Amino acid sequence: MIPITTSVFELFKIGPGPSSSHTIAPMRAGYHFNRAVAEAELPAIPDRIEIRLYGSLSATGKGHGTDRAVVAGLLGYLPDTVDCSFLDSLADGSPHLFECGSVKLHAGINDVIFAEVNNSFPYSNTLTISLKKNKETVFEQEYYSIGGGFIKLKGQPEEIPRVPVHKYSNMAELRQILIEKQLRMHEVILENETAITGMSKDEIRIRLDAILDTMKQAVKNGLATSGVLPGPIGLNRKAKALYARSSCDNEADRFFVRLNAYGFAASEENAAGHIVVTAPTSGSSGVIPAIVYALEEDLGISREMTRRGLMACAALGFIAKHNASIAGAEVGCQGEIGVASAMAAGLITYAHGFRFWRTENAAESALEHHLGLTCDPVGGYVQIPCIERNAMGAVRAYNAYLIASVENEKFHKVTFDEAVRAMAETGRDMNSKYKETSLGGLAVSVPNC
């Protein structure tokens, strides 16, 4: 067993949209390169920078703003602190001064090359950043975007393993810990988080609240904004209009219209390149925030219970990432919206005070009914079908909670681990044109986009 050592704050990261794998990870790679150059002893003074994008970073990187993100990172910006207006300003191609130690040259999106989609790198979504002198490479780093904003550096030595208090690698092992030690899911995650990060429980709670507040702010911002989203599709925002029309006579309809509006709102903010929380990715950053907003604003769930639900749903995300993937480029949208919906279903169930078996069953049901979901963004933009899909994922999560809250435990046949294994196998078999490359599905069926 290789235990899960991922931190809650690695899974939930604050940063600009529209894609954690295409925006946040490349920005982190660019920033890492900036720091690496500052510490390197170069054999010659370079005269230019070259950035090469591969895989779906190349296929859909223009629509995802990958070129702007990696340049912003090179210039010393991090995802959680970057000014989105500065990111937007990079689109005109104007070069900016890249200064690290003795290196002083200019960098802009014109230094980005959209290279081969099909490649032989260990991870399809690869980017290389090089310093050149008369066409010769002076210094180079190779980075892999592995989903959810996570990056790996080629040749990077393995970190000293962080030792969690409670070691588990899947739901079956986590379930055993909960039974044997008579602990709740949020207690296991909180104790592991203190061991993994070195933070106190109070510090962790403060950071969890910052994550929840950022999620809710994304919803609020989206509900208050109308107009057309960036890019050639010309897609109009819908969240504000949906919310305005949510005063239906039927109370059930009113709640679900609002839940849809919340999902649209956060996802539209992501599509606009504004600040969201990876949950577990930027492309799925409307599902869990919609649920969080509904729980606290419509259903009166306390912050303490929402916080506990967030920790429980993090465990579900960890298991999916550890045993399959949360990257659309690897397993399709079942790994993004599917996992987000499963996490959200678990969050709702747990925040309502139910125990782990109902939480697991809700999560399993939500994931099961997203299996096989392709990632086929029209025009390479995280807009169609992504925005509406976030709203659908939130509604499906709530439906999974409703079923799990009343079902008999003995009658639930599929485990969360089995659903995750099915997702991994389906992802392996899925044709690459349905994995965030915009080469199949809606991406080629929708005309004039």
Coordinates of C-alpha atoms in Angstrom, one line a residue:
M1 CA 0.0 0.0 0.0
I2 CA 1.3 3.4 -1.0
P3 CA -0.6 5.8 1.4
I4 CA -2.2 9.0 0.2
T5 CA -0.1 12.0 1.3
T6 CA -1.8 14.8 -0.7
S7 CA -2.7 17.9 1.3
V8 CA -6.2 19.4 1.2
F9 CA -4.6 22.6 0.0
E10 CA -2.9 20.8 -2.9
L11 CA -6.3 19.6 -4.0
F12 CA -8.1 22.9 -3.4
K13 CA -6.0 25.7 -4.9
I14 CA -6.9 29.3 -5.5
G15 CA -6.0 30.7 -8.9
P16 CA -7.2 32.0 -12.2
G17 CA -9.3 30.0 -14.6
P18 CA -10.0 28.5 -17.0
S19 CA -8.1 25.3 -16.5
S20 CA -6.0 24.0 -13.6
S21 CA -4.0 21.7 -16.0
H22 CA -3.7 24.4 -18.7
T23 CA -3.4 27.6 -16.6
I24 CA -2.4 27.0 -13.0
A25 CA 0.1 24.2 -13.6
P26 CA 1.9 26.0 -16.5
M27 CA 2.0 29.2 -14.3
R28 CA 3.6 27.2 -11.5
A29 CA 6.0 25.7 -14.0
G30 CA 7.0 29.1 -15.3
Y31 CA 7.5 30.4 -11.8
H32 CA 9.6 27.3 -10.9
F33 CA 11.8 28.0 -14.0
N34 CA 12.2 31.6 -12.9
R35 CA 13.5 30.4 -9.5
A36 CA 15.7 27.7 -11.1
V37 CA 17.4 30.2 -13.4
A38 CA 18.1 32.5 -10.4
E39 CA 20.0 29.7 -8.8
A40 CA 21.7 28.2 -11.9
E41 CA 25.2 28.8 -13.1
L42 CA 24.8 29.3 -16.9
P43 CA 27.6 28.5 -19.4
A44 CA 26.6 31.6 -21.4
I45 CA 24.3 34.6 -21.3
P46 CA 21.1 33.7 -23.2
D47 CA 19.5 36.0 -25.8
R48 CA 16.0 34.5 -25.8
I49 CA 13.4 32.2 -24.2
E50 CA 11.6 29.4 -25.9
I51 CA 8.5 27.7 -24.5
R52 CA 7.1 24.5 -26.2
L53 CA 3.7 23.1 -25.3
Y54 CA 2.8 19.5 -26.1
G55 CA -0.3 17.3 -25.8
S56 CA -3.6 19.1 -25.1
L57 CA -1.5 22.0 -23.8
S58 CA -0.8 22.5 -27.5
A59 CA -4.2 21.5 -28.9
T60 CA -6.3 23.7 -26.7
G61 CA -3.7 25.9 -25.0
K62 CA -4.7 29.0 -27.0
G63 CA -8.3 28.8 -25.8
H64 CA -7.2 28.0 -22.2
G65 CA -4.7 30.9 -22.0
T66 CA -1.8 28.5 -21.4
D67 CA 0.6 30.8 -23.3
R68 CA -0.3 33.8 -21.0
A69 CA -0.2 31.6 -17.9
V70 CA 3.3 30.3 -18.4
V71 CA 4.7 33.7 -19.3
A72 CA 3.1 35.2 -16.2
G73 CA 4.9 32.5 -14.2
L74 CA 8.2 33.2 -15.9
L75 CA 7.7 36.9 -14.8
G76 CA 7.4 35.9 -11.2
Y77 CA 3.6 35.6 -10.7
L78 CA 1.9 32.7 -8.8
P79 CA -1.7 31.5 -9.4
D80 CA -3.1 32.6 -6.0
T81 CA -1.7 36.1 -6.2
V82 CA -1.6 37.0 -9.9
D83 CA -3.7 40.0 -11.0
C84 CA -6.1 38.7 -13.6
S85 CA -6.0 42.0 -15.5
F86 CA -2.2 41.5 -15.9
L87 CA -2.9 38.1 -17.3
D88 CA -5.3 39.5 -19.8
S89 CA -2.8 42.2 -20.8
L90 CA -0.4 39.6 -22.0
A91 CA -2.7 38.6 -24.8
D92 CA -1.5 41.4 -27.0
G93 CA 1.9 39.8 -27.3
S94 CA 3.9 42.7 -25.8
P95 CA 7.2 41.4 -24.3
H96 CA 8.0 42.0 -20.6
L97 CA 11.4 42.0 -18.9
F98 CA 12.5 38.6 -17.6
E99 CA 15.3 39.3 -15.1
C100 CA 16.9 36.6 -13.0
G101 CA 20.5 37.2 -11.8
S102 CA 22.6 37.9 -14.8
V103 CA 19.8 37.0 -17.2
K104 CA 18.0 40.0 -18.7
L105 CA 15.8 39.5 -21.7
H106 CA 12.2 39.9 -22.8
A107 CA 9.5 37.3 -22.8
G108 CA 6.0 37.2 -24.2
I109 CA 3.4 34.9 -25.7
N110 CA 5.2 35.1 -29.0
D111 CA 7.9 33.0 -27.4
V112 CA 5.4 30.1 -27.0
I113 CA 5.4 27.3 -29.6
F114 CA 2.4 25.0 -29.9
A115 CA 4.2 21.8 -30.6
E116 CA 3.1 18.2 -31.2
V117 CA -0.1 17.0 -29.7
N118 CA 0.9 13.3 -30.0
N119 CA 4.2 12.8 -28.3
S120 CA 6.4 10.3 -26.4
F121 CA 6.8 12.2 -23.2
P122 CA 5.9 10.3 -19.9
Y123 CA 2.9 12.6 -19.6
S124 CA 1.0 13.9 -22.7
N125 CA 0.6 17.4 -21.2
T126 CA 4.3 18.4 -21.2
L127 CA 6.0 21.8 -21.5
T128 CA 9.6 22.6 -22.0
I129 CA 11.2 26.0 -21.2
S130 CA 14.6 26.8 -22.6
L131 CA 17.1 29.6 -22.5
K132 CA 18.8 30.0 -25.9
K133 CA 22.0 31.5 -27.1
N134 CA 22.4 31.6 -30.9
K135 CA 19.9 28.8 -31.2
E136 CA 21.9 26.6 -28.8
T137 CA 20.3 25.6 -25.5
V138 CA 21.9 27.2 -22.5
F139 CA 19.4 25.9 -19.8
E140 CA 16.2 23.8 -20.1
Q141 CA 13.6 22.3 -17.8
E142 CA 10.9 19.8 -18.7
Y143 CA 7.6 19.9 -16.8
Y144 CA 4.5 17.7 -16.8
S145 CA 1.0 18.9 -16.0
I146 CA -0.7 16.0 -14.4
G147 CA -4.1 17.4 -13.6
G148 CA -5.6 19.6 -10.9
G149 CA -2.8 22.2 -11.2
F150 CA -0.2 19.6 -10.1
I151 CA 3.2 19.7 -11.9
K152 CA 6.2 17.3 -12.0
L153 CA 9.7 18.2 -13.1
K154 CA 11.7 15.8 -15.1
G155 CA 14.6 14.4 -13.0
Q156 CA 13.3 15.9 -9.8
P157 CA 14.3 13.8 -6.8
E158 CA 11.5 12.3 -4.9
E159 CA 10.6 14.3 -1.8
I160 CA 11.0 12.7 1.6
P161 CA 7.6 11.0 2.1
R162 CA 5.2 12.8 4.4
V163 CA 3.9 10.4 6.9
P164 CA 0.1 10.7 7.6
V165 CA -1.2 9.7 10.9
H166 CA -3.8 7.4 9.3
K167 CA -2.5 5.5 6.3
Y168 CA -4.9 4.6 3.5
S169 CA -4.8 4.4 -0.2
N170 CA -8.4 3.7 -1.1
M171 CA -11.9 3.8 0.4
A172 CA -11.8 0.3 1.7
E173 CA -8.7 1.1 3.8
L174 CA -10.2 4.4 5.0
R175 CA -13.4 2.7 5.9
Q176 CA -11.5 0.2 8.0
I177 CA -9.7 3.0 9.9
L178 CA -13.0 4.7 10.6
I179 CA -14.5 1.5 12.0
E180 CA -11.5 0.3 14.0
K181 CA -10.6 3.7 15.5
Q182 CA -14.2 5.0 15.8
L183 CA -13.3 8.2 14.0
R184 CA -15.3 10.5 11.7
M185 CA -14.0 11.2 8.2
H186 CA -13.2 14.8 8.9
E187 CA -11.3 13.8 12.0
V188 CA -9.0 11.5 10.0
I189 CA -8.4 14.2 7.4
L190 CA -7.7 16.9 10.0
E191 CA -5.2 14.7 11.8
N192 CA -3.5 13.7 8.6
E193 CA -3.4 17.3 7.5
T194 CA -1.5 18.4 10.6
A195 CA 1.1 15.7 10.1
I196 CA 1.4 16.4 6.3
T197 CA 1.6 20.2 6.5
G198 CA 2.9 20.9 10.0
M199 CA 0.0 23.3 10.5
S200 CA -2.0 23.5 13.7
K201 CA -5.7 22.6 13.6
D202 CA -6.7 26.3 14.0
E203 CA -4.4 27.2 11.0
I204 CA -6.0 24.5 8.9
R205 CA -9.5 25.8 9.8
I206 CA -8.6 29.3 8.8
R207 CA -7.3 28.1 5.4
L208 CA -10.3 25.9 4.9
D209 CA -12.5 29.0 5.5
A210 CA -10.4 30.9 3.0
I211 CA -11.1 28.2 0.4
L212 CA -14.8 28.2 1.2
D213 CA -15.0 32.0 1.1
T214 CA -13.2 32.1 -2.3
M215 CA -15.7 29.5 -3.7
K216 CA -18.6 31.5 -2.5
Q217 CA -17.1 34.8 -3.8
A218 CA -16.8 33.2 -7.3
V219 CA -20.5 32.3 -7.2
K220 CA -21.4 35.9 -6.0
N221 CA -19.3 37.4 -8.7
G222 CA -20.8 35.2 -11.4
L223 CA -24.4 36.0 -10.2
A224 CA -23.7 39.7 -10.5
T225 CA -22.2 39.7 -14.0
S226 CA -23.7 39.5 -17.4
G227 CA -22.3 39.8 -20.9
V228 CA -20.3 37.8 -23.4
L229 CA -17.5 35.5 -22.3
P230 CA -14.0 36.0 -23.8
G231 CA -13.2 34.1 -27.1
P232 CA -14.6 33.6 -30.5
I233 CA -17.6 31.5 -29.5
G234 CA -19.6 34.6 -28.3
L235 CA -21.2 32.7 -25.4
N236 CA -23.5 34.8 -23.2
R237 CA -23.4 34.3 -19.4
K238 CA -26.6 32.8 -18.0
A239 CA -26.1 32.7 -14.2
K240 CA -27.5 36.2 -13.5
A241 CA -30.6 35.7 -15.6
L242 CA -31.2 32.2 -14.1
Y243 CA -31.0 33.5 -10.6
A244 CA -33.3 36.4 -11.4
R245 CA -35.9 34.0 -12.6
S246 CA -35.6 31.6 -9.6
S247 CA -38.6 33.0 -7.8
C248 CA -40.8 30.1 -9.0
D249 CA -44.1 29.2 -7.4
N250 CA -42.8 25.7 -6.7
E251 CA -40.3 25.6 -3.9
A252 CA -38.5 22.5 -5.3
D253 CA -38.1 24.2 -8.7
R254 CA -36.9 27.3 -7.0
F255 CA -34.1 25.5 -5.2
F256 CA -32.9 23.7 -8.3
V257 CA -33.0 26.7 -10.5
R258 CA -30.9 28.5 -7.9
L259 CA -28.5 25.5 -7.7
N260 CA -28.1 25.6 -11.5
A261 CA -27.5 29.4 -11.3
Y262 CA -24.7 28.9 -8.7
G263 CA -23.0 26.2 -10.9
F264 CA -23.2 28.5 -13.9
A265 CA -21.9 31.5 -11.9
A266 CA -18.7 30.0 -10.6
S267 CA -18.0 28.2 -13.9
E268 CA -18.6 31.4 -15.9
E269 CA -16.0 33.1 -13.7
N270 CA -13.6 30.3 -14.4
A271 CA -14.2 30.7 -18.2
A272 CA -13.5 34.4 -17.9
G273 CA -10.1 33.6 -16.4
H274 CA -11.1 35.0 -13.0
I275 CA -10.2 33.7 -9.6
V276 CA -11.7 30.3 -8.6
V277 CA -10.8 27.2 -6.6
T278 CA -9.7 24.0 -8.2
A279 CA -12.3 21.6 -7.0
P280 CA -10.6 19.3 -7.9
T281 CA -9.8 21.1 -11.2
S282 CA -10.6 24.5 -12.6
G283 CA -12.7 23.0 -15.4
S284 CA -14.9 21.6 -12.6
S285 CA -14.7 24.6 -10.3
G286 CA -18.4 25.3 -10.5
V287 CA -19.8 22.0 -8.9
I288 CA -18.6 22.1 -5.3
P289 CA -18.9 25.9 -5.0
A290 CA -22.5 25.7 -6.1
I291 CA -23.2 23.1 -3.4
V292 CA -21.3 25.1 -0.7
Y293 CA -23.2 28.2 -1.6
A294 CA -26.6 26.4 -1.6
L295 CA -25.8 24.7 1.7
E296 CA -25.0 27.9 3.6
E297 CA -27.2 30.4 1.8
D298 CA -30.3 28.4 1.0
L299 CA -30.3 25.4 3.5
G300 CA -28.9 27.1 6.6
I301 CA -26.0 24.6 7.1
S302 CA -23.5 26.0 9.5
R303 CA -19.9 26.8 8.5
E304 CA -18.6 24.1 10.9
M305 CA -20.6 21.4 9.1
T306 CA -19.7 22.8 5.7
R307 CA -16.0 22.7 6.7
R308 CA -16.3 19.1 7.9
G309 CA -18.0 18.3 4.6
L310 CA -15.2 19.8 2.7
M311 CA -12.7 17.7 4.5
A312 CA -14.7 14.5 3.9
C313 CA -15.1 15.3 0.2
A314 CA -11.3 16.0 0.0
A315 CA -10.8 12.3 1.0
L316 CA -12.9 11.3 -2.0
G317 CA -10.9 13.5 -4.3
F318 CA -7.7 12.1 -2.9
I319 CA -8.8 8.5 -3.6
A320 CA -9.9 9.3 -7.2
K321 CA -6.6 11.1 -7.9
H322 CA -4.5 8.4 -6.3
N323 CA -6.1 5.4 -8.0
A324 CA -7.2 6.9 -11.3
S325 CA -6.9 10.6 -12.4
I326 CA -8.6 14.0 -12.2
A327 CA -7.2 15.2 -15.5
G328 CA -9.4 15.5 -18.5
A329 CA -6.3 14.9 -20.7
E330 CA -5.9 11.4 -19.1
V331 CA -9.4 10.1 -18.5
G332 CA -11.8 12.6 -20.0
C333 CA -14.3 14.7 -18.2
Q334 CA -15.4 11.8 -15.9
G335 CA -12.2 12.7 -14.0
E336 CA -13.1 16.3 -13.7
I337 CA -16.9 16.8 -13.5
G338 CA -17.4 13.2 -12.5
V339 CA -15.1 13.4 -9.6
A340 CA -16.3 16.9 -8.6
S341 CA -19.9 15.6 -8.6
A342 CA -18.9 12.7 -6.4
M343 CA -17.0 14.9 -4.0
A344 CA -20.0 17.3 -3.9
A345 CA -22.4 14.5 -3.2
G346 CA -20.2 13.4 -0.3
L347 CA -20.0 16.9 1.0
I348 CA -23.7 17.4 1.0
T349 CA -24.3 14.1 2.8
Y350 CA -21.6 14.6 5.4
A351 CA -22.6 18.2 6.0
H352 CA -26.1 17.0 6.8
G353 CA -24.6 14.9 9.6
F354 CA -24.7 11.4 7.9
R355 CA -22.0 8.9 8.6
F356 CA -19.4 7.6 6.2
W357 CA -21.4 4.8 4.5
R358 CA -24.1 7.1 3.2
T359 CA -21.4 9.6 2.3
E360 CA -19.5 7.0 0.3
N361 CA -22.8 5.7 -1.4
A362 CA -23.7 9.2 -2.5
A363 CA -20.3 9.8 -3.9
E364 CA -20.3 6.5 -5.7
S365 CA -23.7 7.1 -7.3
A366 CA -22.6 10.5 -8.6
L367 CA -19.4 9.1 -10.1
E368 CA -21.1 6.0 -11.5
H369 CA -23.4 8.2 -13.6
H370 CA -20.6 10.2 -15.1
L371 CA -18.5 7.2 -16.3
G372 CA -17.5 7.6 -19.9
L373 CA -17.9 11.3 -20.0
T374 CA -15.7 12.8 -22.6
C375 CA -13.7 16.1 -22.5
D376 CA -14.5 17.8 -25.8
P377 CA -14.4 21.6 -25.3
V378 CA -15.7 23.5 -28.3
G379 CA -13.0 25.7 -29.8
G380 CA -10.6 24.7 -27.0
Y381 CA -12.4 27.1 -24.6
V382 CA -13.7 25.9 -21.2
Q383 CA -17.3 27.1 -22.2
I384 CA -19.2 24.5 -24.2
P385 CA -20.1 22.0 -22.8
C386 CA -18.1 22.8 -19.6
I387 CA -20.1 25.6 -18.0
E388 CA -23.5 23.9 -18.3
R389 CA -21.9 20.6 -17.3
N390 CA -20.8 22.1 -14.0
A391 CA -24.4 23.0 -13.2
M392 CA -25.5 19.5 -14.2
G393 CA -22.8 18.0 -12.0
A394 CA -24.1 20.0 -9.0
V395 CA -27.7 18.9 -9.6
R396 CA -26.6 15.2 -10.0
A397 CA -24.6 15.5 -6.8
Y398 CA -27.7 16.7 -4.9
N399 CA -29.8 13.9 -6.4
A400 CA -27.2 11.3 -5.3
Y401 CA -27.4 12.7 -1.8
L402 CA -31.2 12.4 -1.8
I403 CA -31.0 8.8 -2.8
A404 CA -28.2 7.9 -0.3
S405 CA -30.0 9.7 2.5
V406 CA -32.9 7.2 2.4
E407 CA -31.6 4.0 1.0
N408 CA -30.9 0.8 2.9
E409 CA -27.2 0.2 3.3
K410 CA -27.6 -3.5 2.5
F411 CA -29.0 -2.8 -0.9
H412 CA -26.2 -0.6 -2.2
K413 CA -24.1 -2.9 -4.5
V414 CA -21.3 -0.7 -5.9
T415 CA -18.4 0.7 -3.8
F416 CA -16.6 4.0 -4.4
D417 CA -13.4 2.0 -5.1
E418 CA -15.2 0.0 -7.8
A419 CA -16.5 3.2 -9.5
V420 CA -13.0 4.7 -9.4
R421 CA -11.5 1.5 -11.0
A422 CA -14.1 1.7 -13.7
M423 CA -13.2 5.3 -14.3
A424 CA -9.5 4.5 -14.6
E425 CA -10.2 1.6 -17.0
T426 CA -12.6 3.7 -19.1
G427 CA -10.1 6.5 -19.3
R428 CA -7.4 4.1 -20.6
D429 CA -9.7 2.8 -23.3
M430 CA -11.0 6.3 -24.3
N431 CA -9.8 7.6 -27.7
S432 CA -7.4 10.5 -27.3
K433 CA -9.6 12.8 -29.4
Y434 CA -12.0 12.8 -26.5
K435 CA -9.4 13.8 -23.9
E436 CA -9.3 17.6 -23.9
T437 CA -7.8 17.9 -27.4
S438 CA -10.9 19.3 -29.1
L439 CA -10.6 16.8 -31.9
G440 CA -13.8 14.9 -31.3
G441 CA -17.3 15.0 -29.9
L442 CA -19.0 18.4 -29.5
A443 CA -15.7 20.1 -30.4
V444 CA -16.1 19.0 -34.0
S445 CA -19.9 18.8 -34.1
V446 CA -20.8 22.3 -33.2
P447 CA -20.5 24.6 -36.3
N448 CA -19.3 28.2 -36.4
C449 CA -17.4 28.1 -33.2

